[in-house]
Amino acid sequence: MATNWTTKQNKKFEEALVIYDKDNSVDKWHNIARYVGGKSVEEVRRYYDLLVKDITQIENGQVPLPNYRTTETTNARGYATEQRLLKNLKLQ
């Protein structure tokens, strides 16, 4: 059964993966669950397994990349172009 994850829990999950990346102890998933808060060890493991599955599908080209609109002031990622940023910095 899937559980809902808040944006804050997702961020904490990502942070915990970095913090406990090299932890090979039996407590790794307990530590990650404790860091995230409000999730069981099993929920954290399932969430991790889904993340790995998603990454594998992306790397294998099974998930299409989004088609971002581009405009004169933004690049394909939706950020202001470097020239525009530099111009704004010089004006300040």
GROMACS .gro file of C-alpha atoms in nm:
model
   92
    1MET     CA    1   0.000   0.000   0.000
    2ALA     CA    2   0.140   0.340  -0.099
    3THR     CA    3   0.161   0.616   0.155
    4ASN     CA    4   0.161   0.987   0.090
    5TRP     CA    5   0.489   1.169   0.130
    6THR     CA    6   0.502   1.541   0.197
    7THR     CA    7   0.750   1.764   0.019
    8LYS     CA    8   0.935   1.802   0.349
    9GLN     CA    9   0.956   1.424   0.401
   10ASN     CA   10   1.078   1.377   0.045
   11LYS     CA   11   1.351   1.637   0.101
   12LYS     CA   12   1.450   1.473   0.430
   13PHE     CA   13   1.457   1.135   0.252
   14GLU     CA   14   1.697   1.275  -0.010
   15GLU     CA   15   1.915   1.427   0.263
   16ALA     CA   16   1.918   1.099   0.455
   17LEU     CA   17   2.027   0.906   0.146
   18VAL     CA   18   2.329   1.135   0.123
   19ILE     CA   19   2.406   1.120   0.496
   20TYR     CA   20   2.372   0.742   0.523
   21ASP     CA   21   2.507   0.659   0.174
   22LYS     CA   22   2.809   0.468   0.304
   23ASP     CA   23   2.627   0.314   0.601
   24ASN     CA   24   2.624  -0.062   0.547
   25SER     CA   25   2.504  -0.146   0.895
   26VAL     CA   26   2.177  -0.321   0.971
   27ASP     CA   27   2.054   0.012   1.113
   28LYS     CA   28   2.081   0.204   0.783
   29TRP     CA   29   1.708   0.197   0.702
   30HIS     CA   30   1.613   0.260   1.066
   31ASN     CA   31   1.839   0.566   1.063
   32ILE     CA   32   1.687   0.693   0.739
   33ALA     CA   33   1.332   0.637   0.866
   34ARG     CA   34   1.415   0.818   1.191
   35TYR     CA   35   1.570   1.109   0.996
   36VAL     CA   36   1.266   1.139   0.767
   37GLY     CA   37   1.016   1.117   1.052
   38GLY     CA   38   0.666   0.977   1.035
   39LYS     CA   39   0.761   0.682   0.812
   40SER     CA   40   0.831   0.320   0.898
   41VAL     CA   41   1.141   0.133   0.787
   42GLU     CA   42   0.925  -0.060   0.539
   43GLU     CA   43   0.778   0.261   0.393
   44VAL     CA   44   1.127   0.404   0.349
   45ARG     CA   45   1.251   0.086   0.179
   46ARG     CA   46   0.953   0.081  -0.058
   47TYR     CA   47   1.007   0.449  -0.139
   48TYR     CA   48   1.373   0.378  -0.213
   49ASP     CA   49   1.283   0.080  -0.433
   50LEU     CA   50   1.040   0.302  -0.631
   51LEU     CA   51   1.312   0.563  -0.669
   52VAL     CA   52   1.556   0.304  -0.804
   53LYS     CA   53   1.289   0.177  -1.044
   54ASP     CA   54   1.217   0.529  -1.168
   55ILE     CA   55   1.586   0.604  -1.221
   56THR     CA   56   1.637   0.277  -1.407
   57GLN     CA   57   1.344   0.354  -1.638
   58ILE     CA   58   1.477   0.705  -1.704
   59GLU     CA   59   1.828   0.578  -1.776
   60ASN     CA   60   1.689   0.313  -2.012
   61GLY     CA   61   1.494   0.576  -2.206
   62GLN     CA   62   1.158   0.441  -2.095
   63VAL     CA   63   1.040   0.780  -1.966
   64PRO     CA   64   1.012   1.066  -2.215
   65LEU     CA   65   1.182   1.389  -2.119
   66PRO     CA   66   0.947   1.684  -2.069
   67ASN     CA   67   0.910   1.925  -2.359
   68TYR     CA   68   0.977   2.261  -2.194
   69ARG     CA   69   0.861   2.570  -2.374
   70THR     CA   70   1.137   2.808  -2.461
   71THR     CA   71   1.103   3.183  -2.486
   72GLU     CA   72   1.336   3.467  -2.559
   73THR     CA   73   1.427   3.507  -2.191
   74THR     CA   74   1.446   3.143  -2.086
   75ASN     CA   75   1.643   2.842  -2.196
   76ALA     CA   76   1.514   2.486  -2.228
   77ARG     CA   77   1.529   2.433  -1.850
   78GLY     CA   78   1.309   2.732  -1.784
   79TYR     CA   79   1.586   2.947  -1.637
   80ALA     CA   80   1.676   3.297  -1.746
   81THR     CA   81   1.956   3.297  -1.999
   82GLU     CA   82   2.305   3.360  -1.873
   83GLN     CA   83   2.329   3.686  -2.071
   84ARG     CA   84   2.013   3.819  -1.907
   85LEU     CA   85   2.144   3.728  -1.560
   86LEU     CA   86   2.477   3.895  -1.628
   87LYS     CA   87   2.300   4.209  -1.752
   88ASN     CA   88   2.086   4.222  -1.439
   89LEU     CA   89   2.388   4.174  -1.213
   90LYS     CA   90   2.573   4.462  -1.380
   91LEU     CA   91   2.275   4.693  -1.324
   92GLN     CA   92   2.267   4.632  -0.950
   0.00000   0.00000   0.00000
